[in-house]
mmCIF file of C-alpha atoms in Angstrom:
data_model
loop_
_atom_site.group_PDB
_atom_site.id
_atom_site.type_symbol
_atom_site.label_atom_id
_atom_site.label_comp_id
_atom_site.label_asym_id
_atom_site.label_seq_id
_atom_site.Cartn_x
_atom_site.Cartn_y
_atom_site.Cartn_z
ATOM 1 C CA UNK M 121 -77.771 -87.172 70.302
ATOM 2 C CA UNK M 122 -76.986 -90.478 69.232
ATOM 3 C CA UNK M 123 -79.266 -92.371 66.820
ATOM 4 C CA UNK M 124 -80.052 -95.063 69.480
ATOM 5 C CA UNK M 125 -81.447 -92.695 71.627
ATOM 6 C CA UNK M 126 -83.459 -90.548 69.321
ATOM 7 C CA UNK M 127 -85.067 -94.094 68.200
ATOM 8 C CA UNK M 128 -85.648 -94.645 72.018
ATOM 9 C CA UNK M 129 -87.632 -91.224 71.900
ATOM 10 C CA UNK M 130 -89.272 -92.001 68.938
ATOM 11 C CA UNK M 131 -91.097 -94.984 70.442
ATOM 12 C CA UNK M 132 -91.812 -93.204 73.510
ATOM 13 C CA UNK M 133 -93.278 -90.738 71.684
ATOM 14 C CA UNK M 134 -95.437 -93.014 69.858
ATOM 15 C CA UNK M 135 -96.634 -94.821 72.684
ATOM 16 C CA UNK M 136 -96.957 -91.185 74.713
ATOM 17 C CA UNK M 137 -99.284 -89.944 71.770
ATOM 18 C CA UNK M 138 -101.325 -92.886 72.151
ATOM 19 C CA UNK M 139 -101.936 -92.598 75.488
ATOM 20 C CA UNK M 140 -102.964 -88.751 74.843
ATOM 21 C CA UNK M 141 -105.770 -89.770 72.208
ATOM 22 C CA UNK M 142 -106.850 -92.351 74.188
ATOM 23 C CA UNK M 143 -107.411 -90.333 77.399
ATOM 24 C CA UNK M 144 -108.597 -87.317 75.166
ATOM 25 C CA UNK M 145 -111.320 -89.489 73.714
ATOM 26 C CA UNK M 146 -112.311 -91.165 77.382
ATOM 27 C CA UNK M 147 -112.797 -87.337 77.992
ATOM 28 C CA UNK M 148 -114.579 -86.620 75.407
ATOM 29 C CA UNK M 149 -117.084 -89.179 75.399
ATOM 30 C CA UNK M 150 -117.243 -89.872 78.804
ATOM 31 C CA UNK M 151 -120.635 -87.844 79.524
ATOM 32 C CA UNK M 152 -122.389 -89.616 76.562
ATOM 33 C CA UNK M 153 -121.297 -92.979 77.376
ATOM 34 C CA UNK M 154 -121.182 -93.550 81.224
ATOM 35 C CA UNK M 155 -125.163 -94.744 81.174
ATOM 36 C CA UNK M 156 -125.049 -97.414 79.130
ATOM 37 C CA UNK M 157 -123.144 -100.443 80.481
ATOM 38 C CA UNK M 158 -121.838 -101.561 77.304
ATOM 39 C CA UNK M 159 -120.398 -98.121 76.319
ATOM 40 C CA UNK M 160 -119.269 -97.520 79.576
ATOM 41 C CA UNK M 161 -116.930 -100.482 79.922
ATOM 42 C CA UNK M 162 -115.611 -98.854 76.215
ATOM 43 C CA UNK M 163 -114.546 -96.188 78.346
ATOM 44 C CA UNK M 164 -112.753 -98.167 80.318
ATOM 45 C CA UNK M 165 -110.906 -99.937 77.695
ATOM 46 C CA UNK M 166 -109.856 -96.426 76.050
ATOM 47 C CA UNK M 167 -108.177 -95.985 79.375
ATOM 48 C CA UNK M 168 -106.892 -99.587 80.089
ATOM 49 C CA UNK M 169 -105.201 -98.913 76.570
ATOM 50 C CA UNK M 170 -103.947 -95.318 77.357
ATOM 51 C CA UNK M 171 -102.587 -96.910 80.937
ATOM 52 C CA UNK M 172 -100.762 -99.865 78.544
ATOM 53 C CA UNK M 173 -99.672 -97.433 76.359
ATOM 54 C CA UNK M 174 -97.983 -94.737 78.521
ATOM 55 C CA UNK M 175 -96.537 -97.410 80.794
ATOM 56 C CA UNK M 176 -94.638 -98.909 77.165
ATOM 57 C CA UNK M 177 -93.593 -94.702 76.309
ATOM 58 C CA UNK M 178 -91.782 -95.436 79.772
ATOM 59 C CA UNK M 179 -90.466 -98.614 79.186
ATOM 60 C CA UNK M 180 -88.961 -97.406 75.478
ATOM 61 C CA UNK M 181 -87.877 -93.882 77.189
ATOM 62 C CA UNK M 182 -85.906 -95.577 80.027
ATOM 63 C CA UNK M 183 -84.795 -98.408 77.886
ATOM 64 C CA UNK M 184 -80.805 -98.336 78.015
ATOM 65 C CA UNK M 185 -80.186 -101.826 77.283
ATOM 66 C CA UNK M 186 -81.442 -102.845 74.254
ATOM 67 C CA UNK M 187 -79.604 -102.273 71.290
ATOM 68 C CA UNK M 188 -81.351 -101.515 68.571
ATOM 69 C CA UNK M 189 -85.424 -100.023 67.416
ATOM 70 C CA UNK M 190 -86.182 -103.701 66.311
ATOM 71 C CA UNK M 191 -85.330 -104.999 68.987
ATOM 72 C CA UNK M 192 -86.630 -102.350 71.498
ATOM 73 C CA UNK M 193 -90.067 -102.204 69.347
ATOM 74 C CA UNK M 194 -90.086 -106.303 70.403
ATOM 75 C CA UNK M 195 -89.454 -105.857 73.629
ATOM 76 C CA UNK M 196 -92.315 -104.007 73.923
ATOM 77 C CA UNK M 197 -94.874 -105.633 71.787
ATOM 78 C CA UNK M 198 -93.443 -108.924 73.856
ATOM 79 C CA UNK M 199 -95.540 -107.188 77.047
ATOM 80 C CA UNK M 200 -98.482 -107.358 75.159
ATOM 81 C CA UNK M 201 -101.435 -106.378 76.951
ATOM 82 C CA UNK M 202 -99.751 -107.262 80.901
ATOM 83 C CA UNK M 203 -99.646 -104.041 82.703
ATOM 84 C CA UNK M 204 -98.751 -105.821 86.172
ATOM 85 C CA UNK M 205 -95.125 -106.799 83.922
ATOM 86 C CA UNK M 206 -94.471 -103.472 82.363
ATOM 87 C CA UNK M 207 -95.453 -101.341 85.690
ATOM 88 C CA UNK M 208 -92.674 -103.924 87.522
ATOM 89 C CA UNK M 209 -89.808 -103.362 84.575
ATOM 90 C CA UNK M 210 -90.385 -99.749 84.949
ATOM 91 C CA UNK M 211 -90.716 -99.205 89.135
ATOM 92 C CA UNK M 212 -87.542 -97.976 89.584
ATOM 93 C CA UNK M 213 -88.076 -94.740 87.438
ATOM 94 C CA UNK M 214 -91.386 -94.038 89.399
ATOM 95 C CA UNK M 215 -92.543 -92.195 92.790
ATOM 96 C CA UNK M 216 -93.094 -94.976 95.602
ATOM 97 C CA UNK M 217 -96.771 -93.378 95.649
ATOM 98 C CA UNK M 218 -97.319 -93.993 91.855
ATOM 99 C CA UNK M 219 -95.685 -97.938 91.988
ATOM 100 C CA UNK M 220 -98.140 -98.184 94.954
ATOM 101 C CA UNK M 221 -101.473 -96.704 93.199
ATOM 102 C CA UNK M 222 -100.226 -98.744 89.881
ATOM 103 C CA UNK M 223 -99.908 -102.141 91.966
ATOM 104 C CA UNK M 224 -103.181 -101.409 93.551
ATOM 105 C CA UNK M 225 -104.852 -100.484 90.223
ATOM 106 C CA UNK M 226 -103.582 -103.462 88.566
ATOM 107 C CA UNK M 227 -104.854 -106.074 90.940
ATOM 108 C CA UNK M 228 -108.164 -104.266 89.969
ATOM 109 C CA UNK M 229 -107.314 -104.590 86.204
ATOM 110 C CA UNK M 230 -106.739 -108.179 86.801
ATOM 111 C CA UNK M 231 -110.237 -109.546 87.019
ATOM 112 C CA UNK M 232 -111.287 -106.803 84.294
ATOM 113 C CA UNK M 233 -110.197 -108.842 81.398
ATOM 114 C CA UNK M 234 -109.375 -106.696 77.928
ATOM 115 C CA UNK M 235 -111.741 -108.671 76.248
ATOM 116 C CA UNK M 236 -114.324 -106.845 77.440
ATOM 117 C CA UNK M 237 -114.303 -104.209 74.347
ATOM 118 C CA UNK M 238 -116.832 -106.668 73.305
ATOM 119 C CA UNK M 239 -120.446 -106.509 73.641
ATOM 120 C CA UNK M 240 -121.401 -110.020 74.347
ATOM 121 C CA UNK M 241 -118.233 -110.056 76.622
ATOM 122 C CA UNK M 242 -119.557 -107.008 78.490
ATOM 123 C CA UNK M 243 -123.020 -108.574 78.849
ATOM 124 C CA UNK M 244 -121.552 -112.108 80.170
ATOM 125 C CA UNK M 245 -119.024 -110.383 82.696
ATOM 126 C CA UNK M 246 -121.672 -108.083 84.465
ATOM 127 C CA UNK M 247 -123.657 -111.303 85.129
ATOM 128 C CA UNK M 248 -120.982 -113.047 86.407
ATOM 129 C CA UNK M 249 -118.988 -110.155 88.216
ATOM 130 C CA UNK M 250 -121.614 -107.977 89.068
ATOM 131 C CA UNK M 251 -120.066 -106.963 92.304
ATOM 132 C CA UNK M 252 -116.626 -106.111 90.626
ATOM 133 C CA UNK M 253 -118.237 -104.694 87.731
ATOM 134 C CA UNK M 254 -119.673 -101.999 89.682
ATOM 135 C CA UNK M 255 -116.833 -101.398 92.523
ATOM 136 C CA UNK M 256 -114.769 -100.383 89.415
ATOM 137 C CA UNK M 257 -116.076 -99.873 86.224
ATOM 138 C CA UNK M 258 -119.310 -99.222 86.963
ATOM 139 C CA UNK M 259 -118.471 -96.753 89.404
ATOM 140 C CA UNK M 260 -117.836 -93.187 88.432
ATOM 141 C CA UNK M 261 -115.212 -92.389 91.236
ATOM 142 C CA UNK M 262 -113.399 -95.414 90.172
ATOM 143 C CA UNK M 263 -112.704 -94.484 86.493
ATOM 144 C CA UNK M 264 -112.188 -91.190 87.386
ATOM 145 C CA UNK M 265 -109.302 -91.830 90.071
ATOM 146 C CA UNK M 266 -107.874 -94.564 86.775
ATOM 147 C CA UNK M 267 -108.386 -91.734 84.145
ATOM 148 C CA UNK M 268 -106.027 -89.474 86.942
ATOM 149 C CA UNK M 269 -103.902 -91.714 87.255
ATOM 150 C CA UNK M 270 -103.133 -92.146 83.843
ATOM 151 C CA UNK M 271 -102.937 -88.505 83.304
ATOM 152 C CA UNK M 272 -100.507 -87.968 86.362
ATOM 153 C CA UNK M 273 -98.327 -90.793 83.859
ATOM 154 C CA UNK M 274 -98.901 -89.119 81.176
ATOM 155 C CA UNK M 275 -97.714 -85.906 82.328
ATOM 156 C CA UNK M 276 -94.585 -87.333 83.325
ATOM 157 C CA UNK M 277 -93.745 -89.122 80.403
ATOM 158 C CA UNK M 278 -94.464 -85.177 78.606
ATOM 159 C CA UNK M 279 -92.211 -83.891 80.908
ATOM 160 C CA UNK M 280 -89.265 -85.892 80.108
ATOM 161 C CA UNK M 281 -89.758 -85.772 76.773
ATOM 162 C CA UNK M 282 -90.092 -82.184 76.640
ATOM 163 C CA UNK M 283 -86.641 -82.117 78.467
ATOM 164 C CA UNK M 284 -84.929 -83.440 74.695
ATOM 165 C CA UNK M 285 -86.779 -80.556 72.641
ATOM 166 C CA UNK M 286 -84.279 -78.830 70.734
ATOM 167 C CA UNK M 287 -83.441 -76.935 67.721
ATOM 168 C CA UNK M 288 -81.768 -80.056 65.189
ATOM 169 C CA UNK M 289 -78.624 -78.964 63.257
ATOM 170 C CA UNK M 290 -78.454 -79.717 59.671
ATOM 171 C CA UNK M 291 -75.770 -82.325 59.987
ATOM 172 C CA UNK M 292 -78.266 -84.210 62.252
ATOM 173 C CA UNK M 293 -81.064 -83.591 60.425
ATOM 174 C CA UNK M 294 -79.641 -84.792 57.136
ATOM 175 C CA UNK M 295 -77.994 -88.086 58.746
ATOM 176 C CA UNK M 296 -81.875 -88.964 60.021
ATOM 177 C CA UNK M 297 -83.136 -88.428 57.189
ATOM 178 C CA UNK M 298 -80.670 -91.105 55.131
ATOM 179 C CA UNK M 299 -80.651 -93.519 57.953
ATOM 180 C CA UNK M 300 -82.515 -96.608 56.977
ATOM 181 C CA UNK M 301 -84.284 -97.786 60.237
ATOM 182 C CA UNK M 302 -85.981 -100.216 61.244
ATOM 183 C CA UNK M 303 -89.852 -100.275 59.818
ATOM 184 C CA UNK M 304 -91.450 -103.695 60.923
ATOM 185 C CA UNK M 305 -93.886 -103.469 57.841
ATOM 186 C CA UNK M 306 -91.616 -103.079 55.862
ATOM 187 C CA UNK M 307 -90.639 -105.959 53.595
ATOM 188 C CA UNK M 308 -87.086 -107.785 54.500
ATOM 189 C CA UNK M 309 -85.212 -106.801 52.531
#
C-alpha cells in the first residue's frame, strides 16, 4: 500500500468515526431531547455534522488526485460546512437513488442554517420559519428518514474501508512509524 493512500484512509477514517459518534449520540439522546425545541434542533445539528462528516470520509477515500495529506486535509476543510458542494464532488461514487435523496435532503438543509446549534438562533428561526421548522426538524419522520440516510452513508463508507483491513508487515509497519507526516498543529518546522 503506498503511503499516499494509507494517508487517504486515514482521513476517511477520521471523518467516518466522526460521523459514527455523531449518529451514535443523535441515537442516544434522541428520546430525551425530541420535546424540547431547542434540544431538538441539537439533534439535528449532531446529524447535519455526521451527514458533513461522512460525505468528507468519501471525498478523502475517493480522492485520487491530490497529492499529498496537507493538501488533501485542505481540500477538505476548504468545503467547510457546504454539503450541496461535497455531495456534487462525490456523485459519481454514489447510487443514482442516494445522489437523488442527498440533492433532495440538501435543498432541505439549505434554509436550516448551521447556526442554529444556538439557542437564541433556534428561538429566532422557529418564529420566522415556523412552517419549515416543523416540515423538517420539528417533525419526527423527517429526522428519522435524515438520521437513515446518514446511516445508509455511513455504512458504505464502513464497507469500503473494511475492504483495506489487513494484517501490516513489519517492513510497513516500521516505515509508518518513521514517516514524518503531515500534522497541521504542528509547528513549521
Amino acid at each position: 500500500m503506498t503511503l499516499l493512500m494509507r494517508e487517504r484512509l486515514e482521513i476517511a477514517n477520521s471523518f467516518f468515526l466522526d460521523a459514527t459518534d455523531l449518529l451514535t449520540r443523535y441515537r442516544l439522546t434522541a428520546e430525551y431531547f425530541s420535546v424540547v425545541k431547542s434540544r431538538r434542533v441539537k439533534l439535528f445539528i449532531d446529524l447535519r455534522l455526521a451527514y458533513e462528516c461522512i460525505l468528507k470520509a468519501h471525498l478523502a477515500y475517493f480522492d485520487e488526485q491530490t497529492s499529498d495529506r496537507k493538501m488533501l486535509i485542505r481540500k477538505v476543510e476548504l468545503f467547510r460546512h457546504n454539503v450541496e458542494k461535497l455531495l456534487g464532488d462525490i456523485t459519481p461514487f454514489l447510487s443514482e437513488h442516494l445522489v437523488q435523496r442527498g440533492q433532495l435532503l440538501n435543498k432541505e438543509l439549505a434554509l436550516l442554517p448551521i447556526s442554529l446549534r444556538y439557542y437564541l438562533d433556534v428561538c429566532d428561526f422557529i418564529e420566522a420559519q415556523n412552517d419549515h421548522f416543523y416540515a423538517t426538524v420539528g417533525r419526527d419522520s423527517w429526522m428519522e428518514e435524515f438520521a437513515e440516510f446518514v446511516r445508509v452513508l455511513i455504512d458504505q463508507m464502513n464497507e469500503n474501508l473494511q475492504s483495506h483491513s489487513r494484517i501490516v508487515g513489519g517492513d510497513e509497519l516500521w516505515d509508518a512509524m518513521i514517516h514524518e507526516g503531515y500534522n497541521k498543529y504542528s509547528p513549521p518546522s
